[in-house]
mmCIF file of C-alpha atoms and ligand atoms in Angstrom:
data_model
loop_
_atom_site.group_PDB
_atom_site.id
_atom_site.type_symbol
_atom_site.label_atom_id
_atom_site.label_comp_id
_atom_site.label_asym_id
_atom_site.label_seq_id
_atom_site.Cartn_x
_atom_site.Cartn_y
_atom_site.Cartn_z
ATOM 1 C CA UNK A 1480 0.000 0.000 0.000
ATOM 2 C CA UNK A 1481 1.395 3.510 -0.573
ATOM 3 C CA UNK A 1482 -0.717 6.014 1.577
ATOM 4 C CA UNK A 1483 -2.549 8.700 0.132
ATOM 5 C CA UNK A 1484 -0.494 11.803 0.323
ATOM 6 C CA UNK A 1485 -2.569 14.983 1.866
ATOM 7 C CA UNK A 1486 -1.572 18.114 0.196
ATOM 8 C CA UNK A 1487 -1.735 20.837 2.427
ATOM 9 C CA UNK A 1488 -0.717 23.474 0.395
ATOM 10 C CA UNK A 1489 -3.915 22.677 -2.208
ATOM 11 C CA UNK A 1490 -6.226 22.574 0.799
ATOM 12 C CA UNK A 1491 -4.855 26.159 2.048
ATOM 13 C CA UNK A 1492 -5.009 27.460 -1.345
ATOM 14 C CA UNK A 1493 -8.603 26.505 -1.660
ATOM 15 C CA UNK A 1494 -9.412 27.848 1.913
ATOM 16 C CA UNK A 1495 -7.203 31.191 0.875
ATOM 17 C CA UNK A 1496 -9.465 31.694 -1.956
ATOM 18 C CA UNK A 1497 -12.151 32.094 0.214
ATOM 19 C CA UNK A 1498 -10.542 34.064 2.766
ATOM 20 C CA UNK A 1499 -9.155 37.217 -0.018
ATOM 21 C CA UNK A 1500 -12.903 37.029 -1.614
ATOM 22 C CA UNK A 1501 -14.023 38.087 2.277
ATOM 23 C CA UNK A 1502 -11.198 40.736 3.114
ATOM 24 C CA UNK A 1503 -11.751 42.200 -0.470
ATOM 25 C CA UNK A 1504 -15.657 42.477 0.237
ATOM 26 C CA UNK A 1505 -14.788 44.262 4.130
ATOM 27 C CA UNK A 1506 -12.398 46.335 2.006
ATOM 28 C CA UNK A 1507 -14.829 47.763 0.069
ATOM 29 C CA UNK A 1508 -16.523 48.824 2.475
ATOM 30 C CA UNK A 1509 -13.765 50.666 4.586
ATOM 31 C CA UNK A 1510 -12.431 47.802 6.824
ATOM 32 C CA UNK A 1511 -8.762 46.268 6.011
ATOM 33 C CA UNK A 1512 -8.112 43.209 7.996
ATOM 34 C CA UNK A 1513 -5.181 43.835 10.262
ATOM 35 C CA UNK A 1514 -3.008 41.574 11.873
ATOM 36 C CA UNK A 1515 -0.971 43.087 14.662
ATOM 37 C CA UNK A 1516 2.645 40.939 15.045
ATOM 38 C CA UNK A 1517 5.087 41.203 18.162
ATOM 39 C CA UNK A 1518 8.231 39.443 18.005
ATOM 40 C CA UNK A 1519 11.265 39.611 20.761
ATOM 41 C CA UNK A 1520 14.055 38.326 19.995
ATOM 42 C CA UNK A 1521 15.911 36.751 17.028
ATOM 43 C CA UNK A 1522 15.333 32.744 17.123
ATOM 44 C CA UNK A 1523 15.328 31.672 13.672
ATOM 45 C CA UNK A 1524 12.668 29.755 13.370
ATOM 46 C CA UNK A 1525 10.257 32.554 14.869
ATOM 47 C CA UNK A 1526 11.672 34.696 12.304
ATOM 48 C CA UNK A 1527 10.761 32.421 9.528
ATOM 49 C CA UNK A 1528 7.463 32.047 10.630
ATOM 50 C CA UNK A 1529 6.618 35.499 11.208
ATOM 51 C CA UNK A 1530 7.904 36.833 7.573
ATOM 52 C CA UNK A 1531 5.768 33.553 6.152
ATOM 53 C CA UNK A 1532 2.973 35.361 7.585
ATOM 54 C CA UNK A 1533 3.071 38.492 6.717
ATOM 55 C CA UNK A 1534 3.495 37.200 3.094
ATOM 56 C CA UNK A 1535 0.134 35.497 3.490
ATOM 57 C CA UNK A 1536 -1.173 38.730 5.143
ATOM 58 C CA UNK A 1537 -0.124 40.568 2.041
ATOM 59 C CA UNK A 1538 -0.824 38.080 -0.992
ATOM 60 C CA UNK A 1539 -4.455 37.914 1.053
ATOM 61 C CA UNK A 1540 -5.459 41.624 1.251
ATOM 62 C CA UNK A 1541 -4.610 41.867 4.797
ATOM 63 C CA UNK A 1542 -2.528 44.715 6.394
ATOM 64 C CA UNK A 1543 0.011 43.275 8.812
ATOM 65 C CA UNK A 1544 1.843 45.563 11.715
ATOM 66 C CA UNK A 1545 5.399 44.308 12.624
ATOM 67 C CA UNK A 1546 6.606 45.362 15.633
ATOM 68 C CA UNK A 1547 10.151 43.807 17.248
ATOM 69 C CA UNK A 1548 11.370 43.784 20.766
ATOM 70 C CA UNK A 1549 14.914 42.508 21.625
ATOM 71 C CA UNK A 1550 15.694 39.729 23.387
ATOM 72 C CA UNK A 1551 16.550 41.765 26.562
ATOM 73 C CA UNK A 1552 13.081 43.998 26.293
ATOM 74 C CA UNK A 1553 11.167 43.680 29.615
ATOM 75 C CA UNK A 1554 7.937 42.016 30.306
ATOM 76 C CA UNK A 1555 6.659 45.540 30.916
ATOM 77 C CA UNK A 1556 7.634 46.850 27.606
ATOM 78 C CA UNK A 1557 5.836 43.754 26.035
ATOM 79 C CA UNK A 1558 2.792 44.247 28.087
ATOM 80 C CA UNK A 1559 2.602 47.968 26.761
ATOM 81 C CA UNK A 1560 3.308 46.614 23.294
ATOM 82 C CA UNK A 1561 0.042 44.522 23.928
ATOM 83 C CA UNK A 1562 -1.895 47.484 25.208
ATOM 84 C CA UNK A 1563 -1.342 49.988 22.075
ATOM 85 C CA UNK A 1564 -2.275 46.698 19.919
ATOM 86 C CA UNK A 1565 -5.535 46.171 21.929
ATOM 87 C CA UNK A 1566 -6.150 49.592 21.712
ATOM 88 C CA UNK A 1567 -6.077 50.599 18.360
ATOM 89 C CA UNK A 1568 -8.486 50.442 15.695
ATOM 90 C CA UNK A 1569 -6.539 49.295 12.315
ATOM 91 C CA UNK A 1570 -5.591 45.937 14.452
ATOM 92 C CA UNK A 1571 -8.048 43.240 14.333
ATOM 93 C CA UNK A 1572 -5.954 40.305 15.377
ATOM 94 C CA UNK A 1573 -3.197 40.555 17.734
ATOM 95 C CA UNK A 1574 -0.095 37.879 17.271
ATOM 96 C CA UNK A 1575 3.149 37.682 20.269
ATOM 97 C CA UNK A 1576 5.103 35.188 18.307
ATOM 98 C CA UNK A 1577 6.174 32.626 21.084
ATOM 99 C CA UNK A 1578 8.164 31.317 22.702
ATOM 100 C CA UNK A 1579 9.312 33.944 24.422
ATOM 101 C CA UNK A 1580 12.646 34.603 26.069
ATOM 102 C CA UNK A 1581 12.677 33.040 29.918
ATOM 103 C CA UNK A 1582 12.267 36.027 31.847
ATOM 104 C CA UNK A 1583 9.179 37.161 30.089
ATOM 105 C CA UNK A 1584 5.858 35.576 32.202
ATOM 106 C CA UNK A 1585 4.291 33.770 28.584
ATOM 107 C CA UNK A 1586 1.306 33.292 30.129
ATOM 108 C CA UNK A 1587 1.059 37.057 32.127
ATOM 109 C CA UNK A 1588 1.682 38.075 28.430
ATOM 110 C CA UNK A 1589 -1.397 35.763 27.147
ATOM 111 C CA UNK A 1590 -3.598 36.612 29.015
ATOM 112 C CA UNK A 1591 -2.982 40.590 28.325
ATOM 113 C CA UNK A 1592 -4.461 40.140 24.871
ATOM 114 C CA UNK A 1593 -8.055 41.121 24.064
ATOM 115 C CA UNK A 1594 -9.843 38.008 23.625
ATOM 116 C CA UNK A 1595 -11.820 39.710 20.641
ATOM 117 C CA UNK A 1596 -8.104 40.212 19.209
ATOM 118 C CA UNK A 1597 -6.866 36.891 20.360
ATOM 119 C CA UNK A 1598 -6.748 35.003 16.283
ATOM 120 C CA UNK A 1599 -4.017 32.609 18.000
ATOM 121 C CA UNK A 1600 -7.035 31.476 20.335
ATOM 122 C CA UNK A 1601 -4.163 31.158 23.243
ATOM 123 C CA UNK A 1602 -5.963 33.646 26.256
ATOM 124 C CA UNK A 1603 -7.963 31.946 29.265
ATOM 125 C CA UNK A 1604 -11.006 32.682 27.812
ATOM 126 C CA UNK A 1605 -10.756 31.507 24.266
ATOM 127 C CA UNK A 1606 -9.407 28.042 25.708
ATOM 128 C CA UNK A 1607 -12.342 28.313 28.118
ATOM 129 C CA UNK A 1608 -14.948 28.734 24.878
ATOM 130 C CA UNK A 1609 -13.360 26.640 23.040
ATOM 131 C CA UNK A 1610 -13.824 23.346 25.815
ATOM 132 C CA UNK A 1611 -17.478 24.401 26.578
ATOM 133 C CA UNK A 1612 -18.097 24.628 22.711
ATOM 134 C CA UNK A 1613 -19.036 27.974 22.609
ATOM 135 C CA UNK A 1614 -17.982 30.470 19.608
ATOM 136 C CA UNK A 1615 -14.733 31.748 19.969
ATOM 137 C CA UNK A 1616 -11.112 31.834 17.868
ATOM 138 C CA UNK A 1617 -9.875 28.052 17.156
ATOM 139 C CA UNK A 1618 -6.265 27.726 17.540
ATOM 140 C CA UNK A 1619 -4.710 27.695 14.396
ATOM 141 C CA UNK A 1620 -2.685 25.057 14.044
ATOM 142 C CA UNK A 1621 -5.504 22.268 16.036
ATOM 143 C CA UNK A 1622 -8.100 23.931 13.702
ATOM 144 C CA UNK A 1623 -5.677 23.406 10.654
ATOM 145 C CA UNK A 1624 -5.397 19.843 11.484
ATOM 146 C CA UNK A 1625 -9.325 19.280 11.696
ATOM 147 C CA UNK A 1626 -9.863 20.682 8.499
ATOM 148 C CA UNK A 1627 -7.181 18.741 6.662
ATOM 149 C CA UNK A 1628 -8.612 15.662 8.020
ATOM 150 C CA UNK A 1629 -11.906 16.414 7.482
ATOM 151 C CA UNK A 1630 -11.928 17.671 3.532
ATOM 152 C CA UNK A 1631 -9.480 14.059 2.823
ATOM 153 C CA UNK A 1632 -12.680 12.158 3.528
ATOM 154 C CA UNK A 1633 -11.157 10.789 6.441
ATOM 155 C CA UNK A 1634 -14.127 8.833 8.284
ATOM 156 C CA UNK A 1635 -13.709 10.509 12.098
ATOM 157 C CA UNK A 1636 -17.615 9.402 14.094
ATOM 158 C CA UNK A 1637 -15.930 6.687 16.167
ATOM 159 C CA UNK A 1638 -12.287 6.963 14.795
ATOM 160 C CA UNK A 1639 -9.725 6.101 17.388
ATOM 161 C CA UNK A 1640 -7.920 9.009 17.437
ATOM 162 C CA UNK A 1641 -4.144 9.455 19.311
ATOM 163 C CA UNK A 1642 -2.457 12.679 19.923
ATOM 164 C CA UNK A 1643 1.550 12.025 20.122
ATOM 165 C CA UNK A 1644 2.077 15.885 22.449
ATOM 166 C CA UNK A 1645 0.153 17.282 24.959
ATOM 167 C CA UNK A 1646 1.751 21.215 24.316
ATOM 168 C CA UNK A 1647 -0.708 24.147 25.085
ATOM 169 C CA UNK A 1648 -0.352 25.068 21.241
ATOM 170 C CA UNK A 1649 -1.339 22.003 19.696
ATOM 171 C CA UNK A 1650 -1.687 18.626 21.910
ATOM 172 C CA UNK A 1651 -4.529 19.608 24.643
ATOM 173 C CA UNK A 1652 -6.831 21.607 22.136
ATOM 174 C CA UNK A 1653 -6.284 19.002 18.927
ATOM 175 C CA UNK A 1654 -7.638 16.778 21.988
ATOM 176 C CA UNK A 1655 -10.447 18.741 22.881
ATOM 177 C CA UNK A 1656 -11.253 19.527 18.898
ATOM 178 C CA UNK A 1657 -11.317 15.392 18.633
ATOM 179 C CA UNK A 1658 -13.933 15.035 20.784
ATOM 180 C CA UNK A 1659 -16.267 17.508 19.171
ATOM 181 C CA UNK A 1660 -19.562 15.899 18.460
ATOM 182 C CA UNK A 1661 -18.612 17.279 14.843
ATOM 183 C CA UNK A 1662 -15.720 15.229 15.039
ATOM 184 C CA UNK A 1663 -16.624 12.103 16.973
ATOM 185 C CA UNK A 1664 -13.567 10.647 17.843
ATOM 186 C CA UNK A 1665 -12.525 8.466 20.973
ATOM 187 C CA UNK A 1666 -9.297 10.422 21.744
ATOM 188 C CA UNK A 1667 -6.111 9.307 23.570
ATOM 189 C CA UNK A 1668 -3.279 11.501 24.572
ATOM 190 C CA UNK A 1669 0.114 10.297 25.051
ATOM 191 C CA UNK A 1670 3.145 12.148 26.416
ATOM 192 C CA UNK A 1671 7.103 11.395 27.682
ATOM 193 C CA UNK A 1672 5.180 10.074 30.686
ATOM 194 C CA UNK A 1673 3.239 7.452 28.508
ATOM 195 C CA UNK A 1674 4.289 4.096 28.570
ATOM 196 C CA UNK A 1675 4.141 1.580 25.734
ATOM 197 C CA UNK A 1676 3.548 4.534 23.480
ATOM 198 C CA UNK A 1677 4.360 2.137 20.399
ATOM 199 C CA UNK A 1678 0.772 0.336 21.976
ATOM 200 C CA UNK A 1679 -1.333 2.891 21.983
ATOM 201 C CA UNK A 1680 0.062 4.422 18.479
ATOM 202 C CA UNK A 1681 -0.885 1.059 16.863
ATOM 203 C CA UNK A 1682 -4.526 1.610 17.616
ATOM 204 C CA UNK A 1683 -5.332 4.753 16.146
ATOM 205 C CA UNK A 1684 -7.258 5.223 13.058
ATOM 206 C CA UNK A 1685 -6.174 8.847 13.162
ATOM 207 C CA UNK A 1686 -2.845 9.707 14.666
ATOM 208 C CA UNK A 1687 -1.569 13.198 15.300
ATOM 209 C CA UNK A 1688 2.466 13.388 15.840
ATOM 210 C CA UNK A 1689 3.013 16.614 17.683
ATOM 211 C CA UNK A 1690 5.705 16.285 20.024
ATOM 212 C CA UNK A 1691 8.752 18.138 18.525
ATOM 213 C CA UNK A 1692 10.800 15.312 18.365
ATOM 214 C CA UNK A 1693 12.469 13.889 15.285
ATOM 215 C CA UNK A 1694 11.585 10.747 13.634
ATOM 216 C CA UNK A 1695 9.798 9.453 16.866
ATOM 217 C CA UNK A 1696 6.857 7.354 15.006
ATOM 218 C CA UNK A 1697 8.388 4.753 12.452
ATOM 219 C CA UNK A 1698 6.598 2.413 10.705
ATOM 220 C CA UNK A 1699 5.854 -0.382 13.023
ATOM 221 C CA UNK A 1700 3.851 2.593 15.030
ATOM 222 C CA UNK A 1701 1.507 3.036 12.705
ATOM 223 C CA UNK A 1702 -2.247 0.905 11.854
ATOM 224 C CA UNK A 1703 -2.275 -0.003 8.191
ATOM 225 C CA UNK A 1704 -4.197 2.178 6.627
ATOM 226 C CA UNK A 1705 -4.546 5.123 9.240
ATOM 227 C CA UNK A 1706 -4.632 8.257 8.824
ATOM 228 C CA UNK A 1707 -1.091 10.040 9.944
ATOM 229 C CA UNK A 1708 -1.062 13.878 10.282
ATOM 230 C CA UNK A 1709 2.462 14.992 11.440
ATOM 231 C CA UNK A 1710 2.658 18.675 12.854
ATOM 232 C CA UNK A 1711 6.252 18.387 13.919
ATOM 233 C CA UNK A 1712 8.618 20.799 12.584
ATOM 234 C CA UNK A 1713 12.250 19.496 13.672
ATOM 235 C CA UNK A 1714 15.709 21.122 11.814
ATOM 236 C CA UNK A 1715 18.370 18.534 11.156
ATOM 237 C CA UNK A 1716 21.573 19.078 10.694
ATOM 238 C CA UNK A 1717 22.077 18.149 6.800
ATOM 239 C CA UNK A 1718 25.578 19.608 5.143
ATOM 240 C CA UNK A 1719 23.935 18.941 1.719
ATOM 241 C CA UNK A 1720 21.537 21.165 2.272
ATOM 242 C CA UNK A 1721 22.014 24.985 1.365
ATOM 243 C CA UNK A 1722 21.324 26.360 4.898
ATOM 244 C CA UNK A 1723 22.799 23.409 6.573
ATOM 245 C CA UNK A 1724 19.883 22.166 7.934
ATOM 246 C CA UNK A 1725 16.458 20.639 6.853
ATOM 247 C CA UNK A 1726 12.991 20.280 7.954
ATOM 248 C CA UNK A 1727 11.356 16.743 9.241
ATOM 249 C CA UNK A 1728 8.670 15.740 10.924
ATOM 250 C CA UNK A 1729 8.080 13.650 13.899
ATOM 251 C CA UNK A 1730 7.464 10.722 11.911
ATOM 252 C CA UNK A 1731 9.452 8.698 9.560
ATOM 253 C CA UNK A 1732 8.156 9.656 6.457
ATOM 254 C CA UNK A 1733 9.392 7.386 3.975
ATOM 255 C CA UNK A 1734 8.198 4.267 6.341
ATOM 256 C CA UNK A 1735 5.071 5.195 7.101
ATOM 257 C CA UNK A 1736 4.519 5.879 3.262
ATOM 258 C CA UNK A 1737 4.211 2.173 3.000
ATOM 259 C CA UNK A 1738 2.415 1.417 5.815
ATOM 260 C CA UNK A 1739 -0.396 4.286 6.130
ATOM 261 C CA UNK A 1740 -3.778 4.953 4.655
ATOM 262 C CA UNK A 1741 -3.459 9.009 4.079
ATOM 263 C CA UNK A 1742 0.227 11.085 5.323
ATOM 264 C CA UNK A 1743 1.118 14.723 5.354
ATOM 265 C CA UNK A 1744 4.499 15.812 4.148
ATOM 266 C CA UNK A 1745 6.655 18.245 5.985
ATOM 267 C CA UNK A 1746 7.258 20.476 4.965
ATOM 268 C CA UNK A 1747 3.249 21.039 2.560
ATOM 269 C CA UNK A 1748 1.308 19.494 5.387
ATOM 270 C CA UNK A 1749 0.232 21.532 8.232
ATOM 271 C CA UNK A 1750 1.968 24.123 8.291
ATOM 272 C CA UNK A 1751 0.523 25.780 5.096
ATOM 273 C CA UNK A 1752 -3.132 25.129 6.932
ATOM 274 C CA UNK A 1753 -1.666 26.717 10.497
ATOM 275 C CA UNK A 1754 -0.923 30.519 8.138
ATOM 276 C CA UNK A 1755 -4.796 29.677 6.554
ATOM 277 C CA UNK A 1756 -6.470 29.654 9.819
ATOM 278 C CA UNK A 1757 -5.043 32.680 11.245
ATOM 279 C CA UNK A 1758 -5.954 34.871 8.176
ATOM 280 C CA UNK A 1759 -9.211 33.056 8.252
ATOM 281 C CA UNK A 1760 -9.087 34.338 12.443
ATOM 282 C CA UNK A 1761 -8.064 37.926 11.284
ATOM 283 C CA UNK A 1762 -10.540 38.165 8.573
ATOM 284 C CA UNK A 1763 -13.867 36.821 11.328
ATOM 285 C CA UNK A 1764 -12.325 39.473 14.173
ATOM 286 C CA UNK A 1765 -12.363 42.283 11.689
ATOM 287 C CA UNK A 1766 -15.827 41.013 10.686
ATOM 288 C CA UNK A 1767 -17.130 41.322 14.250
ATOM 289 C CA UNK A 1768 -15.334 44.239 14.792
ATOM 290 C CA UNK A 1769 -17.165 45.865 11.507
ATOM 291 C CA UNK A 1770 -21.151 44.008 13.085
ATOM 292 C CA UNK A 1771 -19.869 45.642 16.810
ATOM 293 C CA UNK A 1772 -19.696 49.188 15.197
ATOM 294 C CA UNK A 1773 -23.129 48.305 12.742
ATOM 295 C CA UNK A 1774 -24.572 47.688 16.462
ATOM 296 C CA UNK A 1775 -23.730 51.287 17.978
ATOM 297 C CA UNK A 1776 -23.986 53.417 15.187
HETATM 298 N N1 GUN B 204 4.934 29.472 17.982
HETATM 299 C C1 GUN B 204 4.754 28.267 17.390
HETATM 300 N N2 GUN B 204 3.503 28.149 16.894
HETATM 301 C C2 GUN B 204 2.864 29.290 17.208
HETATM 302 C C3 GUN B 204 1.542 29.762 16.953
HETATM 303 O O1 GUN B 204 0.674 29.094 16.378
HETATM 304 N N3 GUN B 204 1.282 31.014 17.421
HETATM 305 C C4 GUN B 204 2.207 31.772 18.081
HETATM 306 N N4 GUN B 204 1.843 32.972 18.499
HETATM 307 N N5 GUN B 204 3.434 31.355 18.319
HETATM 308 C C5 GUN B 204 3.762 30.125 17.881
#
């Protein structure tokens, strides 16, 4: 068997479609999507990230707002960077690119975000809608995941379903998305305390490999035929390679090729779908922002 390969980079094309039709309509009518972007530091891989999406931002009719911090700025002088972003008006979505250096309180610096504003769904009371199934920002990269399953006509009512990563990001709300009555899976979660994760990986219909480490599911992990959506994102060293480096997931790609029913590549999985979601984010909080000031006028 040689899985089905799921092309992320056609499903976010499809779903960007949709999303520049949208900001081109608000547009019209006066109201640019913006995307508000705080980065401290200089780690590489933040930096790649955050220029990838402000070149979605831009090829999507969306105005982005970089702002940069060094690596010494002070958790008050992020806070305040928060503050002007939740205050003005051009700035519909509100991104702190994490992680953030150690001495910066991540979650003091959460939690400061407007929850209207909050397109990375991270503050208290996003997380909070989104387990109680109430209307709120998705985060991106669980949402991303969902949708890529769902438009490969995976079958998910009653899929076993195993999360490999329990991170705040990805692991615990890709868990709690699972579950959706939408969704219908019986989820597991499995973690560096799990034991026998090779066990439990073998049973799922749908596995999820999100725990930043290298090559961690091989073959012998994986249920013939399952579904296999990697989200991890690891550089090895590679001296072929023009930057020295490349990019590979947390599962063995070429084995699992043989072995599984449908496989994301990495890179042109998930990561393409993680950029879709926030624009789609951005796009909805300018929306409501647009229906808020309908409602007072
Ligand atoms: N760092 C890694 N992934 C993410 C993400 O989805 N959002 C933010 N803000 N930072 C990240």
């Amino acid at each position: 068997m040689s899985a089905r390969i799921i092309d992320g980079k056609k499903v976010a094309e499809e779903i960007r479609a949709e999303i520049k039709a949208r900001a081109a309509s608000l547009a019209k009518e006066g109201l640019v999507p913006g995307l508000g972007v705080i980065l401290v530091g200089e780690d590489p891989a933040s930096l790649s990230y955050v220029s990838a999406k402000e070149k979605a931002c831009a090829e999507n009719g969306l105005k982005s707002f970089e702002r940069r911090l060094p690596a010494s700025a002070t958790e008050a002088e992020l806070l305040a960077l928060v503050s002007e972003f939740n205050h003005d008006p051009s700035i519909h979505g509100i991104l702190v690119q994490l992680p953030l250096p150690k001495h910066i309180d991540e979650r003091k610096v959460i939690a400061a975000i407007t929850p209207e504003k909050d397109v990375d769904g991270f503050t208290p009371i996003n997380v909070g809608r989104m387990v109680l199934d109430e209307p709120c920002f998705l985060p991106c990269t669980p949402a991303g995941v969902v949708e890529l399953i769902k438009r490969s006509g995976v079958k998910t009512d009653g899929a076993r379903a195993v999360v490999v990563g329990r991170s705040n990001i990805v692991g615990k709300p890709l868990m709690n998305l699972l579950v959706r009555r939408s969704v219908n899976a019986t989820v597991t979660v499995c973690h560096t305390g799990t034991k026998d994760l090779a066990v439990h990986c073998r049973e799922a219909d749908i596995l999820v490999a999100c725990a930043g480490k290298a090559g961690l599911i091989s073959a012998d992990m994986i249920k013939p035929g399952a579904c296999v959506i990697d989200v991890g994102v690891n550089r090895v060293e590679d001296p072929g390679a023009k930057n020295g480096y490349r990019l590979k997931g947390d599962v063995d790609y070429e084995g699992a090729l043989a072995v599984a029913g449908w496989i994301t590549p990495v890179p042109g999985g998930v990561g393409p779908m993680t950029i879709t979601m926030l624009l789609a984010n951005t796009v909805e909080a300018a929306a409501r922002h647009k229906a808020m000031q309908g409602a007072f006028a």
